[in-house]
CSV table of C-alpha atoms in Angstrom, one decimal:
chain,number,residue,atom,x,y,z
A,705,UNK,CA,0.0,0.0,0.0
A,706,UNK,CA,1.5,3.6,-0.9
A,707,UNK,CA,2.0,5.9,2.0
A,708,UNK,CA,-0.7,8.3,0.8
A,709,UNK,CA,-3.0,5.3,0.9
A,710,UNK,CA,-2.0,4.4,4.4
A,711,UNK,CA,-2.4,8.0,5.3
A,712,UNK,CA,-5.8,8.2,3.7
A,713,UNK,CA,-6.8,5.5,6.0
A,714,UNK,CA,-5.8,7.3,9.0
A,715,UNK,CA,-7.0,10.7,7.9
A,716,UNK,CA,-10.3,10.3,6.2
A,717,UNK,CA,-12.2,8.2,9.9
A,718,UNK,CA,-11.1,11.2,11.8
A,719,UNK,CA,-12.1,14.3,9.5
A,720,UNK,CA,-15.5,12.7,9.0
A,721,UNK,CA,-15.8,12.5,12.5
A,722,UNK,CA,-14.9,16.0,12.8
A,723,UNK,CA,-17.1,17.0,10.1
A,724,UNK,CA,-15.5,17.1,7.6
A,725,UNK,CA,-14.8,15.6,4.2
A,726,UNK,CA,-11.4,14.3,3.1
A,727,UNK,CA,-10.3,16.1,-0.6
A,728,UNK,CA,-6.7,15.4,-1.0
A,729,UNK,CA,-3.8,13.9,1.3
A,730,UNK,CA,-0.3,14.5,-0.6
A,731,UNK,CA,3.1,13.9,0.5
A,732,UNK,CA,5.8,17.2,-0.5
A,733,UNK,CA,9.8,18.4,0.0
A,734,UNK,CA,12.3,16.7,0.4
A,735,UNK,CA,14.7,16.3,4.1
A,736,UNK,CA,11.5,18.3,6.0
A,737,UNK,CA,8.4,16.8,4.5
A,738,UNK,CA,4.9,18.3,4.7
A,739,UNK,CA,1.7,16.4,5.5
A,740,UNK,CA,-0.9,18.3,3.0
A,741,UNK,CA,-4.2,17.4,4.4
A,742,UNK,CA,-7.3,19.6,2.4
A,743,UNK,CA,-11.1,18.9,3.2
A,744,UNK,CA,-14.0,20.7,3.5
A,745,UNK,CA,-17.4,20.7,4.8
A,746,UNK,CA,-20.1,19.3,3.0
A,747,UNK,CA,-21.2,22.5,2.1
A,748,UNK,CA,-17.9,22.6,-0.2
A,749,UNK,CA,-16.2,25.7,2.5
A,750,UNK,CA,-14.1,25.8,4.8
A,751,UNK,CA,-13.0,28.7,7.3
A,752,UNK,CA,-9.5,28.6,9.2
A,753,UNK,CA,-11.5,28.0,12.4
A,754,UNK,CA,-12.1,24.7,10.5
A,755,UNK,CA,-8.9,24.0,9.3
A,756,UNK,CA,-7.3,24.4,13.0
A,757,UNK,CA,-10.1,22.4,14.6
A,758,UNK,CA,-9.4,19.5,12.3
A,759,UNK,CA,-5.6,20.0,12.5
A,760,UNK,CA,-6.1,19.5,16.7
A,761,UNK,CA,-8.0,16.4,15.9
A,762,UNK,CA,-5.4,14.9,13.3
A,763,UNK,CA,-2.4,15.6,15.6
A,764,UNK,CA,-2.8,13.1,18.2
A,765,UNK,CA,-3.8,10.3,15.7
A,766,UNK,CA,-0.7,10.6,13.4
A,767,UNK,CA,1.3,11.1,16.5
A,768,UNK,CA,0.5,7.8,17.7
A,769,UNK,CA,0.4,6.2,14.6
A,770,UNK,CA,3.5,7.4,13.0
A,771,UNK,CA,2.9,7.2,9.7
A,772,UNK,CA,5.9,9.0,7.9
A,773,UNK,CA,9.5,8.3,8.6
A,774,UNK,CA,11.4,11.6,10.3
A,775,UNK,CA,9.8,14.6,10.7
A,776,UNK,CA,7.4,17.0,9.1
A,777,UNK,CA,4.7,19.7,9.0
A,778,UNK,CA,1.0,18.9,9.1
A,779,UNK,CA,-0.6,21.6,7.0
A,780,UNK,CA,-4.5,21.7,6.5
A,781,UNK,CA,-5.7,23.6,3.8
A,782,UNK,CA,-9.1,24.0,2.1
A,783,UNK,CA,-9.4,23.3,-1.6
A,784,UNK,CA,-9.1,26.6,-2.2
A,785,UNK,CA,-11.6,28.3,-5.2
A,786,UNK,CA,-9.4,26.3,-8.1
A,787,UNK,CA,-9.7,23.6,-6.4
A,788,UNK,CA,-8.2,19.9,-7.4
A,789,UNK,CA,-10.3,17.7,-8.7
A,790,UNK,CA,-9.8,14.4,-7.3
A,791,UNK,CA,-12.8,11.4,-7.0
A,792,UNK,CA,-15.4,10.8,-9.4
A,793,UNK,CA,-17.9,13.2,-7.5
A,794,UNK,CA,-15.6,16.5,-7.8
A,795,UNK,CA,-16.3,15.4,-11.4
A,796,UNK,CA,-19.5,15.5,-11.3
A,797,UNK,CA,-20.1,18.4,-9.3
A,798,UNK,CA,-18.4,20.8,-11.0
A,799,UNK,CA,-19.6,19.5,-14.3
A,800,UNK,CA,-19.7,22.6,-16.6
A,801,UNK,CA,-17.1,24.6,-14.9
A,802,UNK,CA,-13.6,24.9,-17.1
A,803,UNK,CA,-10.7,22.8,-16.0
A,804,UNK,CA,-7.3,21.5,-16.7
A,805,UNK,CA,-6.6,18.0,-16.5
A,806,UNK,CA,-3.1,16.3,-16.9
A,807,UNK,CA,-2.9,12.6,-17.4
A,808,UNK,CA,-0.1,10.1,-16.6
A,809,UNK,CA,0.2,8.9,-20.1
A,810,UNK,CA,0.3,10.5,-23.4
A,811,UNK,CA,-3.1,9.9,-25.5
A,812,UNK,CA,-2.8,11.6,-29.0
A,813,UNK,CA,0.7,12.8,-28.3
A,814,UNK,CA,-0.6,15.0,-25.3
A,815,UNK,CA,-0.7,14.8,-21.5
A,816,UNK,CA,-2.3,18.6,-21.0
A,817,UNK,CA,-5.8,19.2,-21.4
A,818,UNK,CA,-7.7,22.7,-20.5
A,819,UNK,CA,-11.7,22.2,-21.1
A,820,UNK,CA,-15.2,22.0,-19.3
A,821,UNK,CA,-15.8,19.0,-16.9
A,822,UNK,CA,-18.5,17.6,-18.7
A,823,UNK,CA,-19.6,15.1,-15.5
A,824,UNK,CA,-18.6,11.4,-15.5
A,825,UNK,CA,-20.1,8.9,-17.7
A,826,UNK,CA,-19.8,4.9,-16.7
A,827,UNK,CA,-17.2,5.6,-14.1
A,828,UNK,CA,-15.2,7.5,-16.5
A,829,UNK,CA,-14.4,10.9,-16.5
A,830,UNK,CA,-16.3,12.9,-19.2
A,831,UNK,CA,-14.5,16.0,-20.4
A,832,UNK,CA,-15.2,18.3,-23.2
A,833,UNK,CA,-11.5,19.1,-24.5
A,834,UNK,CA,-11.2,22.7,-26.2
A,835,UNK,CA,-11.4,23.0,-29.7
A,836,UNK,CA,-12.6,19.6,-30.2
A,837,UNK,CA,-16.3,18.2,-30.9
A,838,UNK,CA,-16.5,15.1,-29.3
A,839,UNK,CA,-16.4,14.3,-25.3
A,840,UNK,CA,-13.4,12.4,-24.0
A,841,UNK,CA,-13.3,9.8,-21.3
A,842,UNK,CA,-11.0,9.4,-19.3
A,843,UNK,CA,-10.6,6.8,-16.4
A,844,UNK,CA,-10.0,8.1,-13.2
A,845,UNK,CA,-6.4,6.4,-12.6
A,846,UNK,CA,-5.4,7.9,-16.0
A,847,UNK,CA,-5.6,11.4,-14.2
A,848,UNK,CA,-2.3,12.8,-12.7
A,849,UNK,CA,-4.3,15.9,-11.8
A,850,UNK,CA,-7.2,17.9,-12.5
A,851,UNK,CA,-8.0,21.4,-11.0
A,852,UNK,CA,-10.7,24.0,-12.0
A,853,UNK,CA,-9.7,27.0,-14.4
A,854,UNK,CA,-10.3,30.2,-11.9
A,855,UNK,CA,-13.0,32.1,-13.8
A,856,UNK,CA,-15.0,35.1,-12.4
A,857,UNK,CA,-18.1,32.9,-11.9
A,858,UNK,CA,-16.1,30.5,-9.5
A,859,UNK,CA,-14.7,33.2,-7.9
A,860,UNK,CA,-18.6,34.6,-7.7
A,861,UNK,CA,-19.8,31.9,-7.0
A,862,UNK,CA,-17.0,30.4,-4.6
A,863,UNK,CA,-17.5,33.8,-2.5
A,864,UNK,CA,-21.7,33.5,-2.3
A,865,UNK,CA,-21.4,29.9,-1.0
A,866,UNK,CA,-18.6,31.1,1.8
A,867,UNK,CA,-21.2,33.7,3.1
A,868,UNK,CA,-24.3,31.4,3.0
A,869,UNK,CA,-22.2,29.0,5.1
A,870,UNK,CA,-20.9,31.3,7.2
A,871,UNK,CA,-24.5,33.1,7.7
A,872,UNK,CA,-26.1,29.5,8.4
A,873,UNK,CA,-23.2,28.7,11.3
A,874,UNK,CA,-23.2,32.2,12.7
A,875,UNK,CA,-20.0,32.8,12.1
A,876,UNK,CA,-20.5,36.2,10.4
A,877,UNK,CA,-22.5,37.4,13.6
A,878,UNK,CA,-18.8,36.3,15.6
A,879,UNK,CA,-16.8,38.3,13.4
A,880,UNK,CA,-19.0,41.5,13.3
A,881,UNK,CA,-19.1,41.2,17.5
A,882,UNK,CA,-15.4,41.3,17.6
């Protein structure tokens, strides 16, 4: 099992329990590693209050379980409003919102894609590729990465989603007290 497996495992029990939902774990540098840990609420935001209540909850776990050889830097993130596109649902979410997708093999001489998620058809990735006619699909493991193309509308949109959220948890009433 890869290490970003095993740390999936450990991760993804304990930010459900916390609330959240698991995006991406990925492994970076090189002597002092960092722990990249990004979720999000169901409601697709997440404030820093969030991101340090479910770093609190993370610590003890991977401290006991010890995961990664040597040391490193947990850092928990939200998705951010470009955000990485990752299981079959972000697919399907954001279906009609631009992208760019990178695959880990070359089909048609190219790895790079930039087009509009076009949702996921028979477990496959569907993805209308600019400047051409038909829809491509891709399996998922053929993905290296994917991330939406920041647009206006997501930003627009991104922004709207924050405040409802934040409005709905009271957290804009906290801020205002202050």
């Amino acid at each position: 099992m890869l290490l970003e497996d095993r740390l999936v495992a450990i991760i993804e029990p304990v930010a459900e329990a916390a609330g959240f939902e698991l995006v991406r774990v990925k492994i970076t540098g090189g002597q002092t590693k960092t722990l990249q840990v990004m979720a999000e609420r169901p409601d697709r935001t997440m404030s820093a209050g969030d991101c340090a209540k479910l770093s609190r909850a993370l610590s003890p776990v991977l401290e006991e379980a010890d995961p990664i050889e040597g040391a490193y830097n947990l850092e928990v993130s939200s998705p951010g409003i470009d955000r990485p596109l990752v299981k079959l649902k972000d697919f399907d979410h954001w279906q009609g919102w631009p992208a760019k997708l990178e695959l880990n093999r070359l089909i048609e001489g190219r790895k790079r894609f930039k087009g509009v998620v076009a949702g996921v058809d028979d477990g496959k990735v569907a993805f209308d590729i600019e400047g051409e006619e038909d829809t491509a699909l891709f399996p998922l493991e053929w993905i290296a990465s994917a991330q939406l193309v920041l647009t206006e509308e997501l930003i627009k949109q991104t922004m709207k989603a924050d405040k409802e959220a934040r409005q709905a948890t009271g957290e804009d009433e906290m801020e205002t007290s202050q």
